[in-house]
mmCIF file of C-alpha atoms and ligand atoms in Angstrom:
data_model
loop_
_atom_site.group_PDB
_atom_site.id
_atom_site.type_symbol
_atom_site.label_atom_id
_atom_site.label_comp_id
_atom_site.label_asym_id
_atom_site.label_seq_id
_atom_site.Cartn_x
_atom_site.Cartn_y
_atom_site.Cartn_z
ATOM 1 C CA MET A 1 86.983 -89.165 166.945
ATOM 2 C CA SER A 2 89.079 -90.637 169.603
ATOM 3 C CA ASP A 3 92.390 -88.880 170.834
ATOM 4 C CA ARG A 4 94.070 -92.029 170.880
ATOM 5 C CA PHE A 5 95.216 -92.261 167.390
ATOM 6 C CA THR A 6 97.132 -89.471 165.432
ATOM 7 C CA ALA A 7 96.288 -88.328 161.876
ATOM 8 C CA ASP A 8 99.202 -90.585 160.651
ATOM 9 C CA GLN A 9 97.555 -93.720 162.214
ATOM 10 C CA ILE A 10 94.181 -93.080 160.821
ATOM 11 C CA ALA A 11 95.837 -92.468 157.488
ATOM 12 C CA ALA A 12 97.647 -95.714 157.915
ATOM 13 C CA GLY A 13 94.130 -97.512 158.632
ATOM 14 C CA ARG A 14 92.813 -95.866 155.647
ATOM 15 C CA ARG A 15 95.630 -97.206 153.380
ATOM 16 C CA LEU A 16 95.628 -100.856 154.756
ATOM 17 C CA PHE A 17 91.623 -101.053 154.007
ATOM 18 C CA GLY A 18 91.812 -98.990 150.994
ATOM 19 C CA GLY A 19 93.447 -101.699 149.103
ATOM 20 C CA PRO A 20 91.275 -104.696 147.887
ATOM 21 C CA SER A 21 89.754 -107.084 150.224
ATOM 22 C CA ARG A 22 88.445 -110.789 149.176
ATOM 23 C CA PHE A 23 86.948 -113.759 150.800
ATOM 24 C CA VAL A 24 89.536 -116.501 150.621
ATOM 25 C CA MET A 25 88.058 -119.748 152.228
ATOM 26 C CA GLY A 26 85.819 -121.184 154.843
ATOM 27 C CA ALA A 27 87.210 -123.775 157.084
ATOM 28 C CA ALA A 28 85.189 -126.121 158.918
ATOM 29 C CA GLY A 29 88.044 -127.993 160.868
ATOM 30 C CA LEU A 30 91.651 -127.501 161.778
ATOM 31 C CA GLU A 31 92.797 -129.510 158.799
ATOM 32 C CA HIS A 32 91.258 -127.049 156.298
ATOM 33 C CA LEU A 33 92.986 -124.005 157.815
ATOM 34 C CA PRO A 34 94.899 -122.058 155.167
ATOM 35 C CA PRO A 35 98.681 -121.431 155.661
ATOM 36 C CA ALA A 36 99.094 -118.817 158.426
ATOM 37 C CA SER A 37 99.568 -115.287 157.444
ATOM 38 C CA ALA A 38 102.158 -112.769 158.989
ATOM 39 C CA VAL A 39 99.311 -110.976 160.669
ATOM 40 C CA GLU A 40 95.949 -112.423 161.371
ATOM 41 C CA ILE A 41 93.228 -110.800 163.539
ATOM 42 C CA ALA A 42 89.899 -112.530 164.357
ATOM 43 C CA VAL A 43 86.391 -111.125 164.880
ATOM 44 C CA ALA A 44 84.058 -112.713 166.982
ATOM 45 C CA GLY A 45 80.510 -112.044 168.311
ATOM 46 C CA ARG A 46 77.098 -113.163 169.205
ATOM 47 C CA SER A 47 74.947 -113.719 166.272
ATOM 48 C CA ASN A 48 73.114 -110.747 165.281
ATOM 49 C CA ALA A 49 75.957 -108.472 167.205
ATOM 50 C CA GLY A 50 76.719 -106.667 163.672
ATOM 51 C CA LYS A 51 79.783 -108.696 162.865
ATOM 52 C CA SER A 52 79.010 -108.900 159.007
ATOM 53 C CA SER A 53 78.062 -105.321 158.736
ATOM 54 C CA LEU A 54 81.365 -104.147 160.546
ATOM 55 C CA ILE A 55 83.561 -106.436 158.156
ATOM 56 C CA ASN A 56 81.860 -104.760 155.433
ATOM 57 C CA ALA A 57 82.297 -101.254 156.888
ATOM 58 C CA LEU A 58 85.855 -101.627 157.822
ATOM 59 C CA THR A 59 86.819 -103.242 154.175
ATOM 60 C CA GLY A 60 84.469 -100.969 152.294
ATOM 61 C CA VAL A 61 83.086 -103.891 150.539
ATOM 62 C CA ASN A 62 79.432 -104.197 150.721
ATOM 63 C CA GLY A 63 78.391 -107.635 151.046
ATOM 64 C CA LEU A 64 81.929 -109.204 151.569
ATOM 65 C CA ALA A 65 80.808 -110.784 155.001
ATOM 66 C CA ARG A 66 77.511 -112.047 153.839
ATOM 67 C CA ALA A 67 79.166 -115.311 152.386
ATOM 68 C CA SER A 68 79.762 -116.337 155.969
ATOM 69 C CA ASN A 69 76.480 -115.653 157.003
ATOM 70 C CA THR A 70 74.995 -118.083 154.572
ATOM 71 C CA PRO A 71 73.489 -121.474 155.893
ATOM 72 C CA GLY A 72 76.221 -123.959 155.943
ATOM 73 C CA ARG A 73 78.748 -121.386 156.487
ATOM 74 C CA THR A 74 77.744 -120.836 160.141
ATOM 75 C CA ARG A 75 80.139 -123.270 161.496
ATOM 76 C CA GLU A 76 83.084 -122.296 159.413
ATOM 77 C CA LEU A 77 85.934 -119.874 160.239
ATOM 78 C CA ASN A 78 85.882 -117.604 157.295
ATOM 79 C CA PHE A 79 89.209 -116.007 155.960
ATOM 80 C CA PHE A 80 89.407 -112.688 154.047
ATOM 81 C CA ASP A 81 92.288 -111.147 152.704
ATOM 82 C CA VAL A 82 93.014 -107.439 153.274
ATOM 83 C CA ASN A 83 95.204 -105.892 150.676
ATOM 84 C CA GLY A 84 97.568 -108.892 150.763
ATOM 85 C CA ARG A 85 98.822 -107.627 154.115
ATOM 86 C CA LEU A 86 96.245 -109.097 156.546
ATOM 87 C CA ALA A 87 94.378 -112.144 157.081
ATOM 88 C CA LEU A 88 90.937 -111.275 158.803
ATOM 89 C CA VAL A 89 89.089 -114.196 160.239
ATOM 90 C CA ASP A 90 85.491 -114.195 160.803
ATOM 91 C CA MET A 91 84.552 -116.574 163.567
ATOM 92 C CA PRO A 92 81.056 -117.876 163.486
ATOM 93 C CA GLY A 93 78.532 -115.895 165.475
ATOM 94 C CA TYR A 94 77.574 -117.641 168.988
ATOM 95 C CA GLY A 95 74.858 -117.836 171.433
ATOM 96 C CA PHE A 96 71.893 -117.899 169.100
ATOM 97 C CA ALA A 97 71.188 -121.304 167.300
ATOM 98 C CA LYS A 98 70.330 -124.051 169.832
ATOM 99 C CA ALA A 99 72.620 -126.607 168.668
ATOM 100 C CA PRO A 100 72.820 -130.081 169.829
ATOM 101 C CA LYS A 101 75.631 -130.097 172.782
ATOM 102 C CA SER A 102 77.851 -132.707 170.871
ATOM 103 C CA GLU A 103 77.982 -130.273 167.977
ATOM 104 C CA VAL A 104 78.786 -127.314 170.293
ATOM 105 C CA LYS A 105 81.480 -129.330 172.046
ATOM 106 C CA ALA A 106 83.064 -130.369 168.800
ATOM 107 C CA TRP A 107 82.956 -126.985 167.609
ATOM 108 C CA GLN A 108 84.298 -125.429 170.652
ATOM 109 C CA ALA A 109 87.195 -127.812 170.224
ATOM 110 C CA VAL A 110 88.071 -126.554 166.621
ATOM 111 C CA LEU A 111 87.856 -122.824 167.948
ATOM 112 C CA ARG A 112 90.083 -123.680 170.730
ATOM 113 C CA GLY A 113 92.603 -125.543 168.355
ATOM 114 C CA TYR A 114 92.529 -122.568 166.101
ATOM 115 C CA LEU A 115 92.984 -119.927 168.927
ATOM 116 C CA ARG A 116 95.823 -121.720 170.700
ATOM 117 C CA GLY A 117 97.760 -123.174 167.668
ATOM 118 C CA ARG A 118 97.710 -120.005 165.024
ATOM 119 C CA PRO A 119 100.827 -118.261 164.742
ATOM 120 C CA GLY A 120 100.169 -114.911 163.606
ATOM 121 C CA LEU A 121 96.795 -114.456 165.372
ATOM 122 C CA THR A 122 97.764 -111.090 166.709
ATOM 123 C CA ARG A 123 94.425 -110.071 168.150
ATOM 124 C CA ALA A 124 90.687 -110.899 168.602
ATOM 125 C CA PHE A 125 88.144 -108.231 168.004
ATOM 126 C CA VAL A 126 85.026 -109.175 170.482
ATOM 127 C CA LEU A 127 81.956 -107.560 169.287
ATOM 128 C CA ILE A 128 79.319 -106.410 171.782
ATOM 129 C CA ASP A 129 75.957 -104.873 170.951
ATOM 130 C CA ALA A 130 76.226 -101.410 172.789
ATOM 131 C CA ARG A 131 72.630 -101.849 173.667
ATOM 132 C CA HIS A 132 73.099 -105.078 175.395
ATOM 133 C CA GLY A 133 76.572 -105.048 176.996
ATOM 134 C CA ILE A 134 78.200 -108.409 177.908
ATOM 135 C CA LEU A 135 76.132 -111.278 178.043
ATOM 136 C CA LYS A 136 76.697 -114.921 179.348
ATOM 137 C CA ALA A 137 77.453 -116.025 175.737
ATOM 138 C CA ASP A 138 80.202 -113.447 175.482
ATOM 139 C CA GLU A 139 81.594 -114.537 178.725
ATOM 140 C CA ASP A 140 82.094 -117.890 177.334
ATOM 141 C CA MET A 141 83.827 -116.579 174.502
ATOM 142 C CA LEU A 142 86.143 -114.361 176.693
ATOM 143 C CA ASP A 143 87.108 -117.236 178.765
ATOM 144 C CA LEU A 144 87.816 -119.181 175.748
ATOM 145 C CA LEU A 145 90.256 -116.484 174.455
ATOM 146 C CA ASP A 146 91.652 -116.153 178.014
ATOM 147 C CA GLU A 147 92.299 -119.662 178.138
ATOM 148 C CA ALA A 148 94.089 -119.516 174.858
ATOM 149 C CA ALA A 149 96.132 -116.398 175.936
ATOM 150 C CA VAL A 150 94.942 -114.851 172.765
ATOM 151 C CA THR A 151 94.879 -110.970 173.250
ATOM 152 C CA TYR A 152 91.404 -109.304 172.727
ATOM 153 C CA GLN A 153 89.700 -106.188 172.305
ATOM 154 C CA ILE A 154 86.057 -105.257 172.850
ATOM 155 C CA VAL A 155 84.290 -103.399 170.046
ATOM 156 C CA LEU A 156 80.853 -102.162 170.690
ATOM 157 C CA THR A 157 78.558 -102.223 167.903
ATOM 158 C CA LYS A 158 75.406 -100.448 166.905
ATOM 159 C CA ALA A 159 76.496 -97.222 168.821
ATOM 160 C CA ASP A 160 74.127 -95.015 166.678
ATOM 161 C CA LYS A 161 71.163 -96.897 168.426
ATOM 162 C CA ILE A 162 71.982 -95.591 171.939
ATOM 163 C CA THR A 163 72.599 -91.816 173.427
ATOM 164 C CA PRO A 164 76.231 -90.678 173.881
ATOM 165 C CA ALA A 165 75.265 -90.857 177.662
ATOM 166 C CA GLU A 166 74.116 -94.454 177.522
ATOM 167 C CA LEU A 167 77.329 -95.239 175.314
ATOM 168 C CA ALA A 168 79.473 -93.685 177.830
ATOM 169 C CA LYS A 169 77.881 -95.833 180.850
ATOM 170 C CA VAL A 170 77.905 -99.040 178.758
ATOM 171 C CA THR A 171 81.715 -98.319 177.782
ATOM 172 C CA ALA A 172 82.621 -97.773 181.378
ATOM 173 C CA LYS A 173 80.531 -100.918 182.562
ATOM 174 C CA VAL A 174 82.344 -103.185 179.900
ATOM 175 C CA ALA A 175 85.763 -101.672 180.910
ATOM 176 C CA ALA A 176 85.159 -102.582 184.513
ATOM 177 C CA ALA A 177 84.175 -106.059 183.408
ATOM 178 C CA MET A 178 87.330 -106.346 181.540
ATOM 179 C CA LYS A 179 89.364 -106.018 184.640
ATOM 180 C CA LYS A 180 88.754 -109.562 185.343
ATOM 181 C CA HIS A 181 90.153 -110.849 182.230
ATOM 182 C CA PRO A 182 93.998 -111.264 181.843
ATOM 183 C CA ALA A 183 94.021 -111.297 178.083
ATOM 184 C CA ALA A 184 91.927 -108.130 177.468
ATOM 185 C CA PHE A 185 93.139 -104.962 176.064
ATOM 186 C CA PRO A 186 91.776 -102.478 178.122
ATOM 187 C CA GLU A 187 91.022 -99.936 175.248
ATOM 188 C CA ILE A 188 87.263 -100.237 173.944
ATOM 189 C CA HIS A 189 86.035 -99.395 170.526
ATOM 190 C CA ALA A 190 82.617 -97.838 169.787
ATOM 191 C CA THR A 191 81.227 -98.098 166.467
ATOM 192 C CA SER A 192 78.496 -97.962 164.215
ATOM 193 C CA SER A 193 78.519 -99.442 160.875
ATOM 194 C CA VAL A 194 75.615 -97.236 159.747
ATOM 195 C CA THR A 195 76.940 -93.907 160.585
ATOM 196 C CA GLY A 196 80.590 -94.959 160.121
ATOM 197 C CA ALA A 197 81.380 -93.753 163.769
ATOM 198 C CA GLY A 198 84.633 -95.461 165.028
ATOM 199 C CA ILE A 199 85.534 -97.170 162.095
ATOM 200 C CA PRO A 200 88.493 -95.011 160.948
ATOM 201 C CA GLU A 201 89.717 -95.576 164.541
ATOM 202 C CA LEU A 202 89.381 -99.400 164.595
ATOM 203 C CA ARG A 203 91.317 -99.294 161.067
ATOM 204 C CA ALA A 204 94.063 -97.354 162.671
ATOM 205 C CA GLU A 205 94.263 -100.020 165.563
ATOM 206 C CA ILE A 206 94.515 -102.737 163.228
ATOM 207 C CA ALA A 207 96.996 -101.062 160.848
ATOM 208 C CA GLY A 208 99.078 -100.614 164.030
ATOM 209 C CA LEU A 209 99.035 -104.321 164.483
ATOM 210 C CA VAL A 210 100.309 -104.919 160.818
ATOM 211 C CA GLU A 211 102.928 -102.329 161.013
ATOM 212 C CA THR A 212 104.374 -103.299 164.469
ATOM 213 C CA LEU A 213 105.661 -106.264 162.490
HETATM 214 P P1 GDP B 1 76.023 -110.654 162.388
HETATM 215 O O1 GDP B 1 74.863 -111.767 162.616
HETATM 216 O O2 GDP B 1 76.874 -110.285 163.649
HETATM 217 O O3 GDP B 1 76.766 -110.765 161.253
HETATM 218 O O4 GDP B 1 75.233 -109.343 162.286
HETATM 219 P P2 GDP B 1 74.987 -108.240 161.196
HETATM 220 O O5 GDP B 1 75.906 -107.584 160.686
HETATM 221 O O6 GDP B 1 73.984 -109.208 160.156
HETATM 222 O O7 GDP B 1 73.690 -107.270 161.778
HETATM 223 C C1 GDP B 1 72.491 -107.611 162.290
HETATM 224 C C2 GDP B 1 71.480 -106.760 162.394
HETATM 225 O O8 GDP B 1 71.866 -105.594 163.070
HETATM 226 C C3 GDP B 1 71.123 -106.191 160.933
HETATM 227 O O9 GDP B 1 69.966 -106.056 160.789
HETATM 228 C C4 GDP B 1 72.011 -105.130 160.587
HETATM 229 O O10 GDP B 1 71.399 -104.255 159.793
HETATM 230 C C5 GDP B 1 71.852 -104.359 162.023
HETATM 231 N N1 GDP B 1 73.127 -103.517 162.329
HETATM 232 C C6 GDP B 1 74.636 -103.944 162.433
HETATM 233 N N2 GDP B 1 75.372 -103.163 162.500
HETATM 234 C C7 GDP B 1 74.554 -102.002 162.994
HETATM 235 C C8 GDP B 1 75.022 -100.484 163.462
HETATM 236 O O11 GDP B 1 76.101 -100.412 163.526
HETATM 237 N N3 GDP B 1 73.952 -99.872 163.577
HETATM 238 C C9 GDP B 1 72.579 -100.120 163.189
HETATM 239 N N4 GDP B 1 71.502 -99.186 163.605
HETATM 240 N N5 GDP B 1 72.228 -101.335 162.838
HETATM 241 C C10 GDP B 1 73.223 -102.246 162.556
#
């Protein structure tokens, strides 16, 4: 339990994600993006970082994010509606598939265009496997976000897989690395989609973004 959030903020997070969440659409290119929502948050992470599991844990809808993991969907921005109040955008996992260079470039152009040109994109959450910390592929994504001037925040995943002492260590290390990144929000979330640790706090953080509007 974090002392960064009050009981009211935790309750606001629970309310936001307590309503219905649904998959809206996948967009493979900028011309396919849905109309901008008032508040949009993006979720990014290396393949296997635990992105689908976290989206399912946040929304409480098992299997919600699975659609975005099916072949063919891997190069799409997948849009979810949360309670009619928030667009949650699942960015494709990076750093895993050995795609041809030309394809990677084309896809990066789509990401760059999305990140730069999206009114309402309030924050990106970059998921980092707590066992691994920040790897090269993550650095590339952080650079892209810095460049696009999208505020982002690190979410450590799979916190249940390491000891509290190890978690404290990786959190400190990631926090130190974030000092180099101008668009990074300094607070780091530690979560487990298995135990639910950190999920109420992350919901509260997101609810805060919706409510400041
Ligand atoms: P994605 O590729 O980023 O969408 O990752 P997934 O959500 O599919 O997770 C990748 C693997 O890590 C799966 O085997 C999950 O069961 C596992 N996983 C995801 N989150 C957690 C977690 O918080 N704790 C543990 N122990 N395993 C997790």
